[in-house]
XYZ file of N, CA and C in Angstrom:
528
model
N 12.063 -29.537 -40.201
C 11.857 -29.878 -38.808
C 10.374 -30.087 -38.574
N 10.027 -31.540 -38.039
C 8.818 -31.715 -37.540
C 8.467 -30.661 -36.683
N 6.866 -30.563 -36.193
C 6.248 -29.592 -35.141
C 6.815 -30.727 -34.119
N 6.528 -32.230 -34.095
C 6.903 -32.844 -32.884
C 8.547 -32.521 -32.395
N 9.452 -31.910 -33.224
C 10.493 -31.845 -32.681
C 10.428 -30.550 -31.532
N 9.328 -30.187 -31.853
C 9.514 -28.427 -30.945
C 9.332 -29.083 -29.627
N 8.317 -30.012 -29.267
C 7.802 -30.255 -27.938
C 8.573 -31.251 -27.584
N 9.016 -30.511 -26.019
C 9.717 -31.609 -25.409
C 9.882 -32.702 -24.917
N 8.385 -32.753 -24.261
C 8.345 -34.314 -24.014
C 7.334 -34.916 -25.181
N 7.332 -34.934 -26.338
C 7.011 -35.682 -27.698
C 8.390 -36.273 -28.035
N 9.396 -36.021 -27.598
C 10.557 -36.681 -28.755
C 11.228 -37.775 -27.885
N 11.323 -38.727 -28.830
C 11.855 -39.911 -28.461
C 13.352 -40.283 -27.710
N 14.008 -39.173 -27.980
C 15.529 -39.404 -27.169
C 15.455 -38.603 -25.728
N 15.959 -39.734 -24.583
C 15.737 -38.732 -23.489
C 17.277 -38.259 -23.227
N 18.274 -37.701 -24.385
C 18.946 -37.142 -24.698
C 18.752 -35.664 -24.985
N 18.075 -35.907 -26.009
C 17.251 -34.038 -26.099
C 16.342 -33.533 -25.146
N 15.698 -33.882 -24.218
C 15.575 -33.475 -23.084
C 16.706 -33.365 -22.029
N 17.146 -34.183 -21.785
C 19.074 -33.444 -20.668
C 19.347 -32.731 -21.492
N 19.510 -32.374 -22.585
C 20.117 -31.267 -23.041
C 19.836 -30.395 -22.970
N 18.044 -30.137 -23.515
C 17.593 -28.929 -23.433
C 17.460 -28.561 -21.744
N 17.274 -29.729 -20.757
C 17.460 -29.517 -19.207
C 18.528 -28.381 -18.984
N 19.655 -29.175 -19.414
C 21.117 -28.617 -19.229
C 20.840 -27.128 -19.347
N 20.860 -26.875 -20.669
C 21.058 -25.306 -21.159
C 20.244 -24.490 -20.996
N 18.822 -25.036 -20.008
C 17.999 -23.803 -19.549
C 18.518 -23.830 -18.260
N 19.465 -24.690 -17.355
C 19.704 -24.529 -16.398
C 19.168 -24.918 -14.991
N 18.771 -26.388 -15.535
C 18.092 -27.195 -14.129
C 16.562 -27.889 -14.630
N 15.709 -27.460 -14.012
C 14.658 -27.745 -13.707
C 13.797 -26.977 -14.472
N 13.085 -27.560 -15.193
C 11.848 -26.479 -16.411
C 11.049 -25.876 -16.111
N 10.669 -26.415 -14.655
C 9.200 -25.644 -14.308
C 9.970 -24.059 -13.258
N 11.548 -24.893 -12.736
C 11.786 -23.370 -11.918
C 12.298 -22.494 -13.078
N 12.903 -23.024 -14.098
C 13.381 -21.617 -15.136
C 12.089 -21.501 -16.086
N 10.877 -21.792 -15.966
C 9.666 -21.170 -16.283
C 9.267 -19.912 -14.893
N 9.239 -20.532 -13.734
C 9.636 -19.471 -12.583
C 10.412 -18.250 -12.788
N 11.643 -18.559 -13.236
C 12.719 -17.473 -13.056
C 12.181 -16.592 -14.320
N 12.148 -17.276 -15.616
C 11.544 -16.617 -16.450
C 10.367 -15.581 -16.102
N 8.865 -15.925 -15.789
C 7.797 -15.355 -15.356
C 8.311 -14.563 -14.831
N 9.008 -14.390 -13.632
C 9.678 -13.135 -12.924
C 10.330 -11.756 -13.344
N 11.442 -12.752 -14.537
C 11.970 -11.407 -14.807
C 10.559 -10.888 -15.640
N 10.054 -11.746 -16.121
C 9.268 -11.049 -17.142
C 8.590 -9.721 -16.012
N 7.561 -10.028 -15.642
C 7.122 -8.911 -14.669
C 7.971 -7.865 -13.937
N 9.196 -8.323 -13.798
C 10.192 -7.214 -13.258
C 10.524 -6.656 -14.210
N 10.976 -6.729 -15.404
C 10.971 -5.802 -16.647
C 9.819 -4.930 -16.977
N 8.620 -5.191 -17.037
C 7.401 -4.737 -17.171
C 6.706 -3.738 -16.018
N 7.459 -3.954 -15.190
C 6.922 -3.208 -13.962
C 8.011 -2.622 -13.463
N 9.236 -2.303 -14.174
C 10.705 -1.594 -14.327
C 9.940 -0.163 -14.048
N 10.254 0.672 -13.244
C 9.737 1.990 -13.315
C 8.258 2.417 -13.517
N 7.706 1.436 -13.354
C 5.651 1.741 -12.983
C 6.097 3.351 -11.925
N 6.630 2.651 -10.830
C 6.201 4.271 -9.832
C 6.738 5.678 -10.265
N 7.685 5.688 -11.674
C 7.841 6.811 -12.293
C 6.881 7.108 -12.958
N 6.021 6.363 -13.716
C 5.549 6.582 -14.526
C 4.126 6.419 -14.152
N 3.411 5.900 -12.793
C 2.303 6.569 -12.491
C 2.346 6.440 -10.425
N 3.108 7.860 -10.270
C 3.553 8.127 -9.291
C 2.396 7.686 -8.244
N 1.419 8.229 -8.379
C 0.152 7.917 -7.340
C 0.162 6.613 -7.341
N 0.357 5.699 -7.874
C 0.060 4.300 -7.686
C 1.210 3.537 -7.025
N 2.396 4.550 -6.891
C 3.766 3.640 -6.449
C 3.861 3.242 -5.069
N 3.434 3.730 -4.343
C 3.505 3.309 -2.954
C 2.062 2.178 -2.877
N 1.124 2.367 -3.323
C 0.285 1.919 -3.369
C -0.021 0.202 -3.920
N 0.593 0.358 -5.259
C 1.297 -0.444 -6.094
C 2.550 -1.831 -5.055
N 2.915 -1.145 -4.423
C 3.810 -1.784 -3.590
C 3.210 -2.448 -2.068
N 2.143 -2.552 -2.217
C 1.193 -2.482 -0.948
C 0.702 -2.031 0.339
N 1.576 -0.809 -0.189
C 1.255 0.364 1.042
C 0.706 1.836 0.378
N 0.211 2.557 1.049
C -0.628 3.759 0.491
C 0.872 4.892 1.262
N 0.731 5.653 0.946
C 1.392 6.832 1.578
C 0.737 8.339 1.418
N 0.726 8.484 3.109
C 1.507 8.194 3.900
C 1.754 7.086 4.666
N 2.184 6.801 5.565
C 1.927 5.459 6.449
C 1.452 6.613 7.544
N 0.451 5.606 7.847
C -0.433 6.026 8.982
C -1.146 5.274 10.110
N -0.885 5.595 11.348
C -0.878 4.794 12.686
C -2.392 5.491 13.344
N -3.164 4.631 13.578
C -4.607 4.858 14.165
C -5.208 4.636 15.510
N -5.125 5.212 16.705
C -5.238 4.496 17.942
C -6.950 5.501 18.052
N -8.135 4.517 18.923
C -8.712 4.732 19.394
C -8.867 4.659 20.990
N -9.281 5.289 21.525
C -9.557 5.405 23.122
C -11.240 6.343 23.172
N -11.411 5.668 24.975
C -12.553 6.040 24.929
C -13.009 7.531 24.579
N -12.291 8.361 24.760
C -12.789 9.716 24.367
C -12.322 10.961 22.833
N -10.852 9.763 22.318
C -10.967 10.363 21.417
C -9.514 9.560 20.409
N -9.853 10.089 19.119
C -9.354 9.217 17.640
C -7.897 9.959 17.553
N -6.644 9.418 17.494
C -5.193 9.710 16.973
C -5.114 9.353 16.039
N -4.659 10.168 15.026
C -4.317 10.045 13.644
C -2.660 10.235 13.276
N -1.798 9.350 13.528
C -0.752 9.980 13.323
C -0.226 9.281 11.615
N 0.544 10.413 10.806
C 1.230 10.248 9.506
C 2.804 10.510 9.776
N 3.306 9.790 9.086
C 4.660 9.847 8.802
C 5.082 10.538 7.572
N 5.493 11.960 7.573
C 5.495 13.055 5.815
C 6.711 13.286 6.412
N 8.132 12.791 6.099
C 8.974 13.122 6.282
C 9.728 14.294 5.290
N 10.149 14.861 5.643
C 10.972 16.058 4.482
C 9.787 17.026 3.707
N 9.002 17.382 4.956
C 7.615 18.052 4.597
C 7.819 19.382 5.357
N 6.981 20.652 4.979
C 7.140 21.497 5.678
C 5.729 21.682 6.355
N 4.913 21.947 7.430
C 3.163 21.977 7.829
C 2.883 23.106 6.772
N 3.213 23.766 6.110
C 2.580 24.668 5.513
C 2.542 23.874 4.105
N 3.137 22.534 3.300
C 2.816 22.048 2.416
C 1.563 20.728 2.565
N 1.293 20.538 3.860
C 0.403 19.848 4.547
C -1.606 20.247 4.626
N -2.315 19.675 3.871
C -3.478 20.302 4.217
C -4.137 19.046 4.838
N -5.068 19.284 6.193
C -5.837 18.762 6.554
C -7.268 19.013 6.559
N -7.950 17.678 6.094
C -9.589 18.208 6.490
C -10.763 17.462 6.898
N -11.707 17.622 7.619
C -12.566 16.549 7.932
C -13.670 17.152 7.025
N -14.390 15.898 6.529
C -15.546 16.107 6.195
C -15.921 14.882 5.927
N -17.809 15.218 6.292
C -18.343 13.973 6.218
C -17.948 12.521 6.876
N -17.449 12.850 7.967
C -16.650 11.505 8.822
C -15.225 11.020 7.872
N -14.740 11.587 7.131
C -13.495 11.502 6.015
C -12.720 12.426 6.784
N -10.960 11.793 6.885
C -10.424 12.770 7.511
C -9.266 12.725 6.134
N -9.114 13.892 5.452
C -8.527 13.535 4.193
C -6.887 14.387 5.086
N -5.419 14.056 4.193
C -4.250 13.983 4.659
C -4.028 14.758 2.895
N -3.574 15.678 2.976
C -3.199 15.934 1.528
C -1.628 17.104 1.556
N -1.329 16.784 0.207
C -0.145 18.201 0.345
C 0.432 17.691 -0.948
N 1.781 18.133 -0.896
C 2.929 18.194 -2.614
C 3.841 18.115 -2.122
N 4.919 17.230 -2.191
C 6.365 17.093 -2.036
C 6.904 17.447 -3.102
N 7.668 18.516 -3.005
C 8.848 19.170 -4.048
C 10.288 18.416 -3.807
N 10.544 17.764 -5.293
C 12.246 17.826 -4.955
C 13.343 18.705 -4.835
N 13.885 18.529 -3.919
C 15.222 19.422 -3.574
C 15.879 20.272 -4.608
N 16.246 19.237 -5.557
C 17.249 19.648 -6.962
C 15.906 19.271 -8.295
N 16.654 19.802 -9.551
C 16.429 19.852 -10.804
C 17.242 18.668 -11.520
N 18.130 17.638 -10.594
C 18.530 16.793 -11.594
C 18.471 15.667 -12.947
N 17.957 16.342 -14.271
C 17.875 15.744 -14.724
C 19.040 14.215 -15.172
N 19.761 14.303 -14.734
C 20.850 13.111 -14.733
C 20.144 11.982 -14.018
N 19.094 11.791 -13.060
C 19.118 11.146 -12.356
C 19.011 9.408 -12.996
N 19.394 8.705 -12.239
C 19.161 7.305 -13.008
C 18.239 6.311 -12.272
N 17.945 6.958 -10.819
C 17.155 5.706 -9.717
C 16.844 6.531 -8.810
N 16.066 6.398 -8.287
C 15.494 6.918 -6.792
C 14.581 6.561 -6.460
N 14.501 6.389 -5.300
C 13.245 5.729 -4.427
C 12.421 6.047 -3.172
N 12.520 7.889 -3.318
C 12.212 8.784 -2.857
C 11.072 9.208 -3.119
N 10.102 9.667 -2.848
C 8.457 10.145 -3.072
C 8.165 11.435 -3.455
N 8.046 12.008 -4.560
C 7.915 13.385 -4.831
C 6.357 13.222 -5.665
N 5.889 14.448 -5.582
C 4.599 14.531 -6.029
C 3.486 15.064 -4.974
N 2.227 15.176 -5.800
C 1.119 15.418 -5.141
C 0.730 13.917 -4.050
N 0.238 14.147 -2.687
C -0.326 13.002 -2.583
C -1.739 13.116 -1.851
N -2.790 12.094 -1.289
C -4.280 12.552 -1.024
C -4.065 10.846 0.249
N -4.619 11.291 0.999
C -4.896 9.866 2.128
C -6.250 10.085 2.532
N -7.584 9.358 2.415
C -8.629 9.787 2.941
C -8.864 8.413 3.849
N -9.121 8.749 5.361
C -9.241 7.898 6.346
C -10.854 8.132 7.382
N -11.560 7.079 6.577
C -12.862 7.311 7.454
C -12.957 6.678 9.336
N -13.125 8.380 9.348
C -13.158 8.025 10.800
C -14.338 6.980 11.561
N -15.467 7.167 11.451
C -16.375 5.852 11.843
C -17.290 6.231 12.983
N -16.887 7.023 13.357
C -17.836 7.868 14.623
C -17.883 9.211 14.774
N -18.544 9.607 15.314
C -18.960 11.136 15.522
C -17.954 11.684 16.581
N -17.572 12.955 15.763
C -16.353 13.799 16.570
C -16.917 15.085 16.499
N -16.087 15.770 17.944
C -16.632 17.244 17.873
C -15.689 18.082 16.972
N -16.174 17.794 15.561
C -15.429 18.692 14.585
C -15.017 20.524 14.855
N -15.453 21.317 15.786
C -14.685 22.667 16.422
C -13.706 22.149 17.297
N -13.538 21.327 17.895
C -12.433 20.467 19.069
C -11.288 20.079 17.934
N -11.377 19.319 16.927
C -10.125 18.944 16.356
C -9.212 19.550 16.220
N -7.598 18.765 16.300
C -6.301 19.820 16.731
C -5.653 18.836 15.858
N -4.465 19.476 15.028
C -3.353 18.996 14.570
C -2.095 19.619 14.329
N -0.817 18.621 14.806
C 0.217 19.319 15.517
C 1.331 18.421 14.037
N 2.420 19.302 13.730
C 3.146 18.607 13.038
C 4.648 19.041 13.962
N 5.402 18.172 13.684
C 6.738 18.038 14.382
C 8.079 16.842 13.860
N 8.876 17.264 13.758
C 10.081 16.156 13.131
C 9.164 15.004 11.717
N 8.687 15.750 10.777
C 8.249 14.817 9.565
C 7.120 13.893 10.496
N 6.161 14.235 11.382
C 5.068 13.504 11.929
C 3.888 14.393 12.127
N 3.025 13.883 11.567
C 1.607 14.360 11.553
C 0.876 14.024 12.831
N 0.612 14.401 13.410
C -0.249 13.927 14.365
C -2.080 14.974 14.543
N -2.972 14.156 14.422
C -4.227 14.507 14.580
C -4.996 13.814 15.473
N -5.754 14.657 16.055
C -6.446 14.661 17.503
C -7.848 14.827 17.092
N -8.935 13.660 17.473
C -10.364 14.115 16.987
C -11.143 13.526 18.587
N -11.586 14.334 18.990
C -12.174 14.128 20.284
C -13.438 13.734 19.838
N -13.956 12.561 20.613
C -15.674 11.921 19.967
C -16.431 12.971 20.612
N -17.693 12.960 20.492
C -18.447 13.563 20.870
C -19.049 12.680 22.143
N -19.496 13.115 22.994
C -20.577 12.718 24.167
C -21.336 11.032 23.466
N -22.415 11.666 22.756
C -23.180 10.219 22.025
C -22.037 9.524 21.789
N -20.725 9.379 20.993
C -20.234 8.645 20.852
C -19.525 7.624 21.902
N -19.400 8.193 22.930
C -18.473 7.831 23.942
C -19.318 6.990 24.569
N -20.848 7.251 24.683
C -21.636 6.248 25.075
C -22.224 5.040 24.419
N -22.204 5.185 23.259
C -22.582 4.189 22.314
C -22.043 3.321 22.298
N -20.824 3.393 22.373
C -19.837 1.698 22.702
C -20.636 1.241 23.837
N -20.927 0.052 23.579
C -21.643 -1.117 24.794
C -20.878 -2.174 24.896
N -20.111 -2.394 26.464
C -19.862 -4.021 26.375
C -20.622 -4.440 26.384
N -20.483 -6.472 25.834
C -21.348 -7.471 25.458
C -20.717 -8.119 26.439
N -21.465 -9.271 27.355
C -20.870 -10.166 27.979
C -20.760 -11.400 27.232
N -19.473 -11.785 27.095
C -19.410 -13.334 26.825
C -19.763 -14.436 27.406
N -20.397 -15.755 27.253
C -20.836 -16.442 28.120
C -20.559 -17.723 27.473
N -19.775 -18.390 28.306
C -19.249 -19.852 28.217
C -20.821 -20.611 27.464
N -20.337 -21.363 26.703
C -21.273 -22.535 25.806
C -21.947 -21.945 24.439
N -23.116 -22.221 24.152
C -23.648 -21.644 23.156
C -24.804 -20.528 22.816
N -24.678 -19.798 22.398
C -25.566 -18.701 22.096
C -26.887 -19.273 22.416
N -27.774 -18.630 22.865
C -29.231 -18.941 22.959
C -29.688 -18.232 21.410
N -30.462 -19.359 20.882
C -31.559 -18.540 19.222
C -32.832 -18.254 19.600
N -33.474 -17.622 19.579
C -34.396 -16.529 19.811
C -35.348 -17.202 18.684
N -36.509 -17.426 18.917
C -37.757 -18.107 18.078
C -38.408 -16.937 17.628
N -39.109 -17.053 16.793
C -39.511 -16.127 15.950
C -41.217 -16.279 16.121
């Protein structure tokens, strides 16, 4: 067998191309598609077993999931740790870092298991807060698998926000 017989569009019958069309099943460039796919879905078959910290992460979300509202006087931190107890929960500020940490234990010992898509393990969330809070004021309340944290700004902070007025047309540039 020639090397030109390997390549498909080198050979002279556009017979052996419908054929080889046929039996990959359409179109070459989408069952190069379908191919590439599984390939990576085989390869990435059980990544979040096998490096747990990266699985939620890996998937394009960090966990916990976490909801952030600012207002003028003070920062909400709320987490979603469902099937958590507050005493497996540690919170801490430092350095304007408000870190979210704890260990989810599984229920059972089943080694039988074959799939799950449940979150067990150590996990760490560090969320920089961005302004100055009165770190003795901070409060955090847990309730139904929800974290909720309370960081009251401090005075300076509350003033430091400045509105800017917008003004129809173009910026004035300032000469030097």
């Amino acid at each position: 067998m020639a090397i030109r017989d390997l390549i498909p569009w080198g050979r002279e019958s556009s017979q052996l191309s419908d054929m080889y069309r046929d039996l990959r099943g359409g179109d070459p460039f989408m069952t190069l598609h379908r191919e590439m796919n599984r390939l990576f879905d085989d390869a990435m078959r059980g990544f979040e077993t096998r490096m747990p910290l990266f699985g939620g992460a890996f998937a394009g979300q960090a966990w916990p999931s976490v909801e952030i509202s600012d207002s003028e006087t003070e920062i909400h931190v709320t987490a979603e740790i469902p099937g958590m107890d507050e005493k497996d929960i540690e919170v801490l500020l430092d350095d304007g870092v408000l870190t979210l940490r704890g260990e989810k234990r599984a229920e059972t010992e089943d080694k039988g298991k074959q799939f799950s898509e449940r979150f067990y393990g150590r996990f760490e969330r560090r969320i920089p807060i961005g302004t100055e809070v009165e770190e003795d004021k901070v409060h955090a309340s847990f309730r139904n698998g929800v974290l909720t944290v309370a960081l009251p700004k401090t005075k300076r902070a509350q003033t430091k926000a400045r509105r800017i007025a917008v003004n129809e047309g173009k910026a004035s540039s300032a000469k030097h």
